[in-house]
Amino acid sequence: MIPRPSSVHLDEETFALDPEIRLSADPRLAGVAAWLRDAISLPLTPGEGGLRLAIDRSQPPDGYALSTAPAGIEISGGSAAGVFHGAQTLRQLLENGRLPRARIADAPRFRWRGVMLDVARHFMPVADVLRFVDLAAYHKLNVLHLHLTDDQGWRFEVPGWPRLTSVGARRSSTMQGARQHARYDDRPHGGFYTADDLRQIVAYAAERFVTVVPEVDMPGHMQAAIAAYPELGNGFAGGVRESWGISTHVLNVTDRALDFCRDVLTHVCSIFPTELIGIGGDECPVDEWAGAPDPAAVQPWFTALMAEHLASLGRRVYGWDELLSRGAPRDAVIAAWRGPAPTVAAARAGFSVVSCPDISCYLDYRQSDDPGEPTPVGTLLTLDDVYAFDPIPPGLTGEEAGRVIGAQVNVWTEHMESARRVDYMTYPRLCAFAEVVWGTRQPESFRARLESHLSRLAAMGVNFRPLTGPRPADARPGAPRQPRDLDDRLEELHEMTADLRKAGLV
Ligand code: ACM
């Protein structure tokens, strides 16, 4: 099983699961029961003496106990989410209609077990997003951070701002491979979600106990919106960005631009029920604010206004770690990405923090040095490297470590033009991450468990990277590489986080 449960007793001997098995479930578990019926393709007609689903408040909130025997199967969880996790474990135990006799007690280490999906660089149709959520939930992750906008595309409708999608959701051409090679495909790319699409994603995720945390990146990474509404920018009159890298074309700070951001966030809050709303805040160059009395003060001022607006709607800021030196409100949750230092800085400064250092958690980074890897970029991040990741960096006190509410892997899609490609980069590394963040690592058994797990993923049609390396069809000829050296990247990260040292945060 992956992630491995905290405590497992399994018999070698298996028994056939009666396809006519009856189901009795607490009424609060009707949703879990309906999901399980579909997941294991059995009618599970109501009745006593077969499969029992129950809430047992003595279990940890997300935890569960599972027992299987020919006489009956029981899953009791501290909450409906706990029962759901137990049902996912049952699904993994079930093979060719047979179950082992088992007694399992299980609960996660972290409450934020996340994955970020970038649907801005490449749009992903709703059905593929639902499948992505389903697979994340299969691995007991519970947060989907949805990166909805960037320089290269705006991906959802906002009432009153139609050009965001008629203009901002398309680009005429897309860079192929790493920036240094300056290659383009000269083919249009685009797509966006309606409010109903997003509601469908939220509802589907909720049925799987996955919270969708939306992100609208601001005030940088905004070129697509500025291409749609030039009055939001600082004189930029170009289109949606076709190349990778960071645009210097950022929002201006007129009332119109502030009202735009407030409108967008109000709309986002009407769709996404989560308390945390992502406002990005990463990589915002100040070049275009050179006329301001203090360009460095602009983003902190802007962040405070957006935080105030979200607070008026009963929400809180989720933002990248640049916000630590750029006006993060006290109740913000920080996504710490620029190497391990910002996790330490955020926790020491008293913020709740989600650990996602690029060198351990960025699934766009290359999986091996095999020349057949598709567009190898970033530092080497093998399956074993992900498995070795500890969300809590060394040197934190117990109290500081307690502020690390979890971790997430981030799937940036510059070099992933399809769901198949996303599968390849995400799996099996997400399997390793799931065990890290559930907190039950057992390196001695991981490889063997993964091998049988991969046959389940193959049966589900997941285009994971084989443990033996890329297949010829996984290559991306014409989209050239730019692999990075870890030492160089660590040096670069040191320079990139000078703001944290200047602010006395590390
Ligand atoms: C990021 O990678 N710019 C958050």
Coordinates of C-alpha atoms and ligand atoms in Angstrom, one line a residue:
M1 CA 0.0 0.0 0.0
I2 CA 1.1 3.6 -0.7
P3 CA 1.2 5.6 1.5
R4 CA 2.0 2.8 4.0
P5 CA -0.5 2.9 7.0
S6 CA 0.9 3.6 10.4
S7 CA 0.1 0.2 11.8
V8 CA -0.6 -2.9 9.6
H9 CA -1.3 -6.5 10.4
L10 CA -1.8 -8.5 7.1
D11 CA -2.4 -12.2 6.7
E12 CA -0.8 -14.0 3.8
E13 CA -4.1 -15.8 3.4
T14 CA -6.8 -14.0 1.3
F15 CA -10.5 -14.5 0.9
A16 CA -13.0 -13.7 -1.9
L17 CA -15.0 -10.5 -1.4
D18 CA -18.6 -11.5 -1.8
P19 CA -19.8 -9.3 -4.7
E20 CA -23.3 -9.3 -3.1
I21 CA -21.8 -7.9 0.2
R22 CA -24.2 -5.6 2.1
L23 CA -23.3 -2.1 3.2
S24 CA -24.4 -0.4 6.4
A25 CA -23.2 3.2 6.8
D26 CA -23.8 6.0 9.2
P27 CA -26.1 8.5 7.3
R28 CA -23.2 11.1 7.5
L29 CA -21.2 8.7 5.3
A30 CA -23.7 8.5 2.5
G31 CA -21.2 10.4 0.2
V32 CA -18.3 8.0 1.1
A33 CA -20.6 5.0 0.5
A34 CA -21.7 6.3 -2.9
W35 CA -18.1 7.0 -3.9
L36 CA -17.0 3.5 -2.7
R37 CA -19.8 1.8 -4.7
D38 CA -18.3 3.4 -7.9
A39 CA -14.7 2.9 -7.0
I40 CA -15.0 -0.9 -6.4
S41 CA -17.9 -1.4 -8.9
L42 CA -20.1 -3.3 -6.5
P43 CA -23.8 -2.7 -5.9
L44 CA -23.3 -2.6 -2.0
T45 CA -27.0 -2.8 -1.3
P46 CA -28.0 -1.7 2.1
G47 CA -28.0 -4.3 4.9
E48 CA -26.3 -5.5 8.0
G49 CA -23.5 -8.0 8.5
G50 CA -21.2 -7.2 5.6
L51 CA -19.3 -3.9 5.1
R52 CA -19.8 -1.4 7.9
L53 CA -18.7 2.3 7.7
A54 CA -18.8 4.2 11.0
I55 CA -17.7 7.4 12.6
D56 CA -15.7 6.9 15.8
R57 CA -14.6 10.1 17.4
S58 CA -11.9 8.3 19.4
Q59 CA -10.0 8.0 16.1
P60 CA -7.8 11.0 15.0
P61 CA -9.8 13.3 12.7
D62 CA -8.3 12.2 9.4
G63 CA -7.5 8.7 10.8
Y64 CA -9.3 5.4 10.6
A65 CA -9.3 1.8 11.7
L66 CA -9.9 -0.9 9.1
S67 CA -10.5 -4.6 9.7
T68 CA -11.2 -7.2 7.0
A69 CA -12.4 -10.8 7.6
P70 CA -14.7 -13.2 5.7
A71 CA -17.3 -12.5 8.5
G72 CA -17.3 -8.8 7.8
I73 CA -15.4 -5.6 7.0
E74 CA -15.4 -2.5 9.1
I75 CA -14.0 1.0 8.5
S76 CA -14.3 3.5 11.4
G77 CA -12.9 6.9 11.0
G78 CA -12.5 10.0 13.2
S79 CA -14.5 11.9 10.5
A80 CA -16.0 11.2 7.1
A81 CA -12.5 12.1 5.7
G82 CA -11.0 9.4 7.9
V83 CA -13.5 6.8 6.7
F84 CA -12.8 7.9 3.1
H85 CA -9.0 7.3 3.6
G86 CA -9.8 3.9 5.0
A87 CA -12.0 3.2 2.0
Q88 CA -9.0 4.1 -0.3
T89 CA -6.9 1.7 1.7
L90 CA -9.5 -1.0 1.2
R91 CA -9.5 -0.3 -2.5
Q92 CA -5.7 -0.8 -2.6
L93 CA -6.0 -4.1 -0.7
L94 CA -8.6 -5.5 -3.1
E95 CA -7.0 -7.5 -5.9
N96 CA -8.8 -9.6 -8.4
G97 CA -11.9 -9.7 -6.1
R98 CA -9.8 -10.9 -3.1
L99 CA -8.8 -9.3 0.2
P100 CA -6.3 -10.3 2.8
R101 CA -7.4 -10.6 6.4
A102 CA -6.1 -7.3 7.8
R103 CA -6.1 -5.0 10.8
I104 CA -5.0 -1.5 10.1
A105 CA -4.8 1.6 12.3
D106 CA -3.8 4.8 10.4
A107 CA -3.6 8.5 10.6
P108 CA -1.6 11.2 8.8
R109 CA 1.3 13.2 10.1
F110 CA 0.4 16.4 8.3
R111 CA -2.9 18.1 7.7
W112 CA -1.9 19.8 4.4
R113 CA -1.0 17.1 1.9
G114 CA -1.0 19.0 -1.3
V115 CA -0.3 19.2 -5.0
M116 CA -0.2 22.3 -7.1
L117 CA -1.3 22.1 -10.7
D118 CA -0.4 24.9 -13.1
V119 CA -3.3 25.2 -15.6
A120 CA -2.0 28.6 -16.8
R121 CA 1.1 27.6 -18.8
H122 CA -0.9 24.8 -20.4
F123 CA -4.6 24.6 -20.1
M124 CA -6.0 21.3 -18.8
P125 CA -9.6 20.3 -19.7
V126 CA -12.0 19.7 -16.8
A127 CA -12.2 15.9 -17.3
D128 CA -8.4 15.7 -17.0
V129 CA -8.4 17.9 -13.9
L130 CA -11.0 15.6 -12.3
R131 CA -8.8 12.6 -13.1
F132 CA -5.8 14.5 -11.6
V133 CA -7.8 15.0 -8.4
D134 CA -9.0 11.4 -8.3
L135 CA -5.4 10.2 -8.5
A136 CA -4.2 12.6 -5.8
A137 CA -7.0 11.5 -3.5
Y138 CA -6.0 7.8 -4.2
H139 CA -2.7 8.7 -2.6
K140 CA -4.5 10.4 0.4
L141 CA -3.6 14.0 -0.6
N142 CA -6.1 16.5 0.5
V143 CA -5.3 19.9 -1.1
L144 CA -5.3 20.9 -4.8
H145 CA -3.7 24.2 -5.2
L146 CA -4.9 25.4 -8.6
H147 CA -2.6 28.0 -10.3
L148 CA -5.2 29.6 -12.5
T149 CA -3.4 32.6 -14.0
D150 CA 0.0 33.6 -15.2
D151 CA 1.8 35.7 -17.8
Q152 CA 1.1 32.9 -20.4
G153 CA -2.7 32.6 -19.9
W154 CA -5.7 33.6 -17.8
R155 CA -7.9 30.5 -17.3
F156 CA -11.3 31.5 -15.9
E157 CA -14.2 33.8 -16.7
V158 CA -14.8 36.8 -14.5
P159 CA -18.2 38.7 -14.8
G160 CA -17.7 42.2 -16.2
W161 CA -14.2 41.4 -17.6
P162 CA -14.9 39.4 -20.8
R163 CA -11.5 40.1 -22.5
L164 CA -9.8 38.1 -19.7
T165 CA -10.9 35.0 -21.6
S166 CA -11.5 36.3 -25.2
V167 CA -8.0 37.7 -25.2
G168 CA -6.1 36.5 -22.1
A169 CA -6.9 32.8 -22.4
R170 CA -5.1 32.3 -25.7
R171 CA -1.7 32.7 -27.1
S172 CA -0.6 32.5 -30.7
S173 CA 2.6 30.5 -30.2
T174 CA 4.3 28.7 -27.4
M175 CA 8.0 28.4 -26.5
Q176 CA 9.3 24.9 -26.9
G177 CA 11.8 23.8 -24.3
A178 CA 14.0 25.9 -22.2
R179 CA 14.2 29.6 -22.7
Q180 CA 17.9 29.7 -23.8
H181 CA 17.0 28.0 -27.1
A182 CA 14.3 30.5 -28.1
R183 CA 12.2 27.9 -30.1
Y184 CA 8.5 28.4 -30.8
D185 CA 5.8 26.1 -32.2
D186 CA 3.7 28.8 -34.0
R187 CA 0.5 27.0 -33.0
P188 CA -2.3 28.7 -31.0
H189 CA -2.9 27.4 -27.5
G190 CA -5.8 28.3 -25.2
G191 CA -8.7 27.3 -22.9
F192 CA -10.5 28.5 -19.9
Y193 CA -13.0 27.4 -17.2
T194 CA -16.5 28.8 -16.7
A195 CA -17.8 29.3 -13.2
D196 CA -19.7 26.0 -13.6
D197 CA -16.6 24.2 -14.6
L198 CA -14.8 25.4 -11.5
R199 CA -17.8 24.5 -9.3
Q200 CA -17.7 21.0 -10.8
I201 CA -14.0 20.7 -9.9
V202 CA -14.7 22.0 -6.4
A203 CA -17.6 19.6 -5.9
Y204 CA -15.8 16.6 -7.3
A205 CA -12.8 17.3 -5.1
A206 CA -15.0 17.8 -2.0
E207 CA -16.5 14.3 -2.6
R208 CA -12.9 13.0 -2.3
F209 CA -12.1 15.2 0.7
V210 CA -9.8 17.4 -1.4
T211 CA -9.9 21.1 -0.8
V212 CA -9.3 23.2 -3.9
V213 CA -7.3 26.3 -3.1
P214 CA -7.4 28.7 -6.1
E215 CA -4.6 31.1 -6.9
V216 CA -4.7 34.3 -8.9
D217 CA -1.1 35.4 -9.1
M218 CA -0.8 39.2 -8.5
P219 CA 0.6 41.9 -8.9
G220 CA 3.3 40.1 -11.0
H221 CA 2.7 37.2 -13.4
M222 CA -0.1 39.3 -14.8
Q223 CA 0.8 39.8 -18.4
A224 CA -2.2 37.8 -19.8
A225 CA -4.6 40.1 -17.9
I226 CA -2.7 43.2 -19.0
A227 CA -2.8 42.0 -22.7
A228 CA -6.6 41.8 -22.3
Y229 CA -6.9 45.2 -20.5
P230 CA -3.8 47.4 -21.2
E231 CA -5.1 50.0 -18.8
L232 CA -4.2 47.6 -15.9
G233 CA -0.5 47.8 -16.9
N234 CA 2.2 50.4 -17.2
G235 CA 2.2 51.1 -20.9
F236 CA 2.6 47.5 -22.1
A237 CA 0.7 47.0 -25.4
G238 CA 1.7 43.4 -26.3
G239 CA -0.1 40.1 -26.1
V240 CA -0.2 37.1 -23.9
R241 CA 3.3 35.9 -23.2
E242 CA 4.6 33.2 -25.5
S243 CA 8.0 32.6 -23.8
W244 CA 8.8 31.2 -20.3
G245 CA 10.5 33.2 -17.6
I246 CA 9.2 36.1 -15.6
S247 CA 7.5 39.1 -17.3
T248 CA 8.5 42.5 -16.2
H249 CA 5.0 43.7 -17.2
V250 CA 3.1 43.9 -13.9
L251 CA 0.0 45.6 -12.7
N252 CA -0.2 49.3 -12.1
V253 CA -1.6 50.5 -8.8
T254 CA -4.4 52.8 -10.0
D255 CA -7.9 52.4 -8.4
R256 CA -9.0 50.6 -11.6
A257 CA -6.3 47.9 -11.2
L258 CA -7.1 47.6 -7.5
D259 CA -10.8 47.3 -8.2
F260 CA -10.1 44.7 -10.9
C261 CA -8.2 42.6 -8.4
R262 CA -11.0 43.0 -5.8
D263 CA -13.6 42.0 -8.4
V264 CA -11.6 38.9 -9.3
L265 CA -11.2 37.9 -5.7
T266 CA -14.8 38.4 -4.9
H267 CA -15.8 36.2 -7.8
V268 CA -13.2 33.6 -6.8
C269 CA -14.7 33.6 -3.3
S270 CA -18.2 33.0 -4.7
I271 CA -16.9 29.8 -6.3
F272 CA -14.3 28.4 -3.9
P273 CA -15.5 27.9 -0.3
T274 CA -12.0 27.4 1.1
E275 CA -10.9 30.0 3.7
L276 CA -7.5 30.3 2.1
I277 CA -7.3 32.1 -1.3
G278 CA -4.0 32.3 -3.2
I279 CA -2.8 35.7 -4.3
G280 CA 0.6 34.5 -5.5
G281 CA 3.0 37.4 -4.9
D282 CA 6.0 35.6 -6.3
E283 CA 8.6 37.0 -8.6
C284 CA 7.2 40.5 -9.1
P285 CA 9.8 42.8 -10.7
V286 CA 9.6 46.5 -9.7
D287 CA 11.1 47.9 -12.9
E288 CA 7.8 49.4 -14.1
W289 CA 7.2 51.1 -10.7
A290 CA 10.4 53.1 -11.0
G291 CA 8.3 56.3 -10.9
A292 CA 6.9 55.5 -7.5
P293 CA 8.6 57.3 -4.5
D294 CA 9.6 53.8 -3.1
P295 CA 9.1 51.0 -5.7
A296 CA 9.9 48.4 -3.0
A297 CA 7.0 49.6 -0.9
V298 CA 4.4 49.1 -3.7
Q299 CA 3.9 45.3 -3.3
P300 CA 3.6 45.3 0.5
W301 CA 1.0 48.1 0.2
F302 CA -0.9 46.2 -2.5
T303 CA -0.8 42.9 -0.5
A304 CA -2.2 44.7 2.5
L305 CA -5.1 46.0 0.5
M306 CA -5.9 42.5 -1.0
A307 CA -5.6 40.9 2.4
E308 CA -8.0 43.4 3.8
H309 CA -10.5 42.7 1.0
L310 CA -10.2 38.9 1.5
A311 CA -10.7 39.5 5.3
S312 CA -13.9 41.4 4.5
L313 CA -15.1 38.3 2.7
G314 CA -14.1 36.1 5.7
R315 CA -11.1 34.7 3.9
R316 CA -7.3 34.6 4.4
V317 CA -4.2 35.0 2.2
Y318 CA -2.3 32.0 0.8
G319 CA 0.8 33.3 -0.9
W320 CA 4.4 32.4 -2.0
D321 CA 7.2 33.1 0.4
E322 CA 8.2 36.4 -1.3
L323 CA 5.3 37.8 0.8
L324 CA 7.4 37.3 3.9
S325 CA 9.3 40.5 3.0
R326 CA 6.4 42.0 1.0
G327 CA 3.5 42.5 3.4
A328 CA 2.3 39.1 4.4
P329 CA -0.6 39.6 6.9
R330 CA -0.1 37.8 10.2
D331 CA -2.8 35.2 9.4
A332 CA -1.4 34.3 6.0
V333 CA -0.3 30.8 5.1
I334 CA 3.0 30.8 3.3
A335 CA 4.0 28.4 0.5
A336 CA 7.8 28.3 1.0
W337 CA 9.4 27.5 -2.4
R338 CA 12.8 29.2 -2.7
G339 CA 14.8 26.2 -1.3
P340 CA 14.5 25.2 2.3
A341 CA 15.3 28.6 3.9
P342 CA 11.9 30.2 3.6
T343 CA 10.2 27.4 5.5
V344 CA 12.6 28.2 8.4
A345 CA 12.0 31.9 8.0
A346 CA 8.2 31.7 7.9
A347 CA 8.0 29.3 10.9
R348 CA 10.4 31.4 13.0
A349 CA 8.4 34.6 12.1
G350 CA 5.2 32.9 13.4
F351 CA 3.5 32.0 10.1
S352 CA 1.8 28.8 9.2
V353 CA 3.8 27.4 6.4
V354 CA 3.5 24.8 3.6
S355 CA 6.9 23.4 2.8
C356 CA 7.5 23.1 -1.0
P357 CA 11.2 23.8 -1.6
D358 CA 11.8 23.7 -5.4
I359 CA 14.8 21.3 -5.1
S360 CA 12.6 18.7 -3.4
C361 CA 9.1 19.4 -4.6
Y362 CA 9.1 20.8 -8.1
L363 CA 7.9 18.0 -10.4
D364 CA 8.8 19.9 -13.5
Y365 CA 12.5 19.3 -12.5
R366 CA 14.1 16.3 -14.3
Q367 CA 13.7 12.8 -13.0
S368 CA 17.1 11.5 -14.1
D369 CA 20.1 12.3 -16.2
D370 CA 19.0 10.0 -19.0
P371 CA 19.2 11.9 -22.3
G372 CA 15.7 10.6 -23.2
E373 CA 13.9 12.5 -20.4
P374 CA 11.4 15.0 -21.8
T375 CA 12.8 18.5 -21.7
P376 CA 15.2 18.1 -18.7
V377 CA 15.1 21.3 -16.7
G378 CA 15.8 22.3 -13.1
T379 CA 18.0 20.3 -10.8
L380 CA 18.0 16.5 -10.7
L381 CA 15.0 15.3 -8.6
T382 CA 14.8 11.6 -8.5
L383 CA 12.1 9.4 -6.9
D384 CA 14.6 8.7 -4.1
D385 CA 15.2 12.4 -3.6
V386 CA 11.5 13.1 -3.2
Y387 CA 11.3 10.1 -0.8
A388 CA 14.1 11.6 1.3
F389 CA 12.4 15.0 1.6
D390 CA 11.5 16.1 5.2
P391 CA 8.9 18.9 5.2
I392 CA 10.4 20.1 8.5
P393 CA 13.9 21.4 7.9
P394 CA 16.5 20.9 10.6
G395 CA 17.0 23.6 13.2
L396 CA 13.4 24.5 14.1
T397 CA 12.2 24.3 17.7
G398 CA 9.2 22.1 18.4
E399 CA 6.9 25.1 18.4
E400 CA 8.3 26.4 15.1
A401 CA 8.0 22.9 13.6
G402 CA 4.4 22.8 14.6
R403 CA 3.8 25.8 12.3
V404 CA 4.7 23.6 9.3
I405 CA 1.2 22.5 8.5
G406 CA 2.3 20.2 5.7
A407 CA 3.9 20.2 2.3
Q408 CA 3.0 20.1 -1.4
V409 CA 4.5 19.1 -4.7
N410 CA 4.2 21.6 -7.5
V411 CA 3.5 20.7 -11.1
W412 CA 4.5 23.6 -13.2
T413 CA 3.5 22.9 -16.8
E414 CA 5.7 24.9 -19.1
H415 CA 7.0 21.6 -20.6
M416 CA 3.8 19.6 -20.1
E417 CA 1.4 20.1 -22.9
S418 CA -0.9 17.2 -22.2
A419 CA -2.4 15.2 -19.3
R420 CA -0.1 12.3 -20.5
R421 CA 2.9 14.5 -20.0
V422 CA 1.6 15.6 -16.6
D423 CA 1.2 11.9 -15.6
Y424 CA 4.8 11.2 -16.6
M425 CA 6.3 14.0 -14.5
T426 CA 3.9 13.5 -11.5
Y427 CA 4.1 9.7 -11.2
P428 CA 5.7 7.9 -9.5
R429 CA 7.2 10.8 -7.7
L430 CA 3.9 11.8 -6.2
C431 CA 3.7 8.3 -4.7
A432 CA 6.9 8.9 -2.8
F433 CA 5.7 12.3 -1.7
A434 CA 2.4 10.9 -0.5
E435 CA 4.3 8.6 1.9
V436 CA 6.4 11.5 3.1
V437 CA 3.5 13.7 3.9
W438 CA 1.3 11.0 5.3
G439 CA 4.3 10.4 7.5
T440 CA 4.9 6.6 7.3
R441 CA 8.1 6.3 5.3
Q442 CA 9.6 2.9 5.3
P443 CA 12.5 3.0 2.8
E444 CA 13.3 -0.8 3.0
S445 CA 9.9 -1.8 1.7
F446 CA 9.1 1.2 -0.5
R447 CA 10.5 -0.1 -3.8
A448 CA 8.7 -3.4 -3.6
R449 CA 5.4 -1.8 -2.6
L450 CA 5.8 0.7 -5.4
E451 CA 6.3 -2.0 -8.0
S452 CA 2.9 -3.5 -7.2
H453 CA 1.4 -0.1 -6.9
L454 CA 2.6 0.8 -10.4
S455 CA 0.7 -2.1 -11.8
R456 CA -2.5 -0.6 -10.2
L457 CA -1.6 2.8 -11.8
A458 CA -1.0 1.1 -15.1
A459 CA -4.5 -0.5 -14.9
M460 CA -5.9 3.0 -14.3
G461 CA -4.2 4.2 -17.5
V462 CA -1.6 6.5 -15.8
N463 CA 1.3 7.3 -18.0
F464 CA 3.9 7.1 -15.1
R465 CA 7.6 7.2 -15.7
P466 CA 8.9 3.6 -15.7
L467 CA 11.4 2.9 -12.9
T468 CA 13.8 1.8 -15.6
G469 CA 13.7 5.1 -17.3
P470 CA 12.0 6.9 -20.1
R471 CA 10.4 5.1 -23.1
P472 CA 11.3 6.4 -26.6
A473 CA 7.8 7.9 -26.9
D474 CA 8.4 10.0 -23.7
A475 CA 11.0 12.1 -25.4
R476 CA 10.2 15.7 -26.6
P477 CA 12.4 16.2 -29.6
G478 CA 12.3 19.8 -30.6
A479 CA 11.8 21.1 -27.0
P480 CA 15.4 21.3 -25.9
R481 CA 16.8 21.0 -22.4
Q482 CA 18.5 23.2 -19.8
P483 CA 19.4 21.0 -16.8
R484 CA 20.8 22.7 -13.8
D485 CA 23.5 21.8 -11.3
L486 CA 22.4 21.6 -7.6
D487 CA 25.3 23.7 -6.4
D488 CA 24.6 26.4 -8.9
R489 CA 20.9 26.4 -7.9
L490 CA 21.7 26.5 -4.2
E491 CA 23.9 29.6 -4.9
E492 CA 21.2 31.2 -6.9
L493 CA 18.6 30.4 -4.2
H494 CA 20.9 32.1 -1.6
E495 CA 20.9 35.2 -3.8
M496 CA 17.2 35.0 -4.4
T497 CA 16.4 34.9 -0.7
A498 CA 18.6 38.0 0.2
D499 CA 15.3 39.7 1.1
L500 CA 14.7 37.2 3.9
R501 CA 18.2 37.9 5.4
K502 CA 17.8 41.7 4.9
A503 CA 14.5 41.5 6.8
G504 CA 16.3 39.5 9.6
L505 CA 14.0 36.5 9.0
V506 CA 16.9 33.9 8.6
Ligands
ACM1 C1 7.4 30.0 -8.1 O1 8.0 29.0 -8.4 N1 7.5 31.1 -8.8 C2 6.5 30.0 -7.0

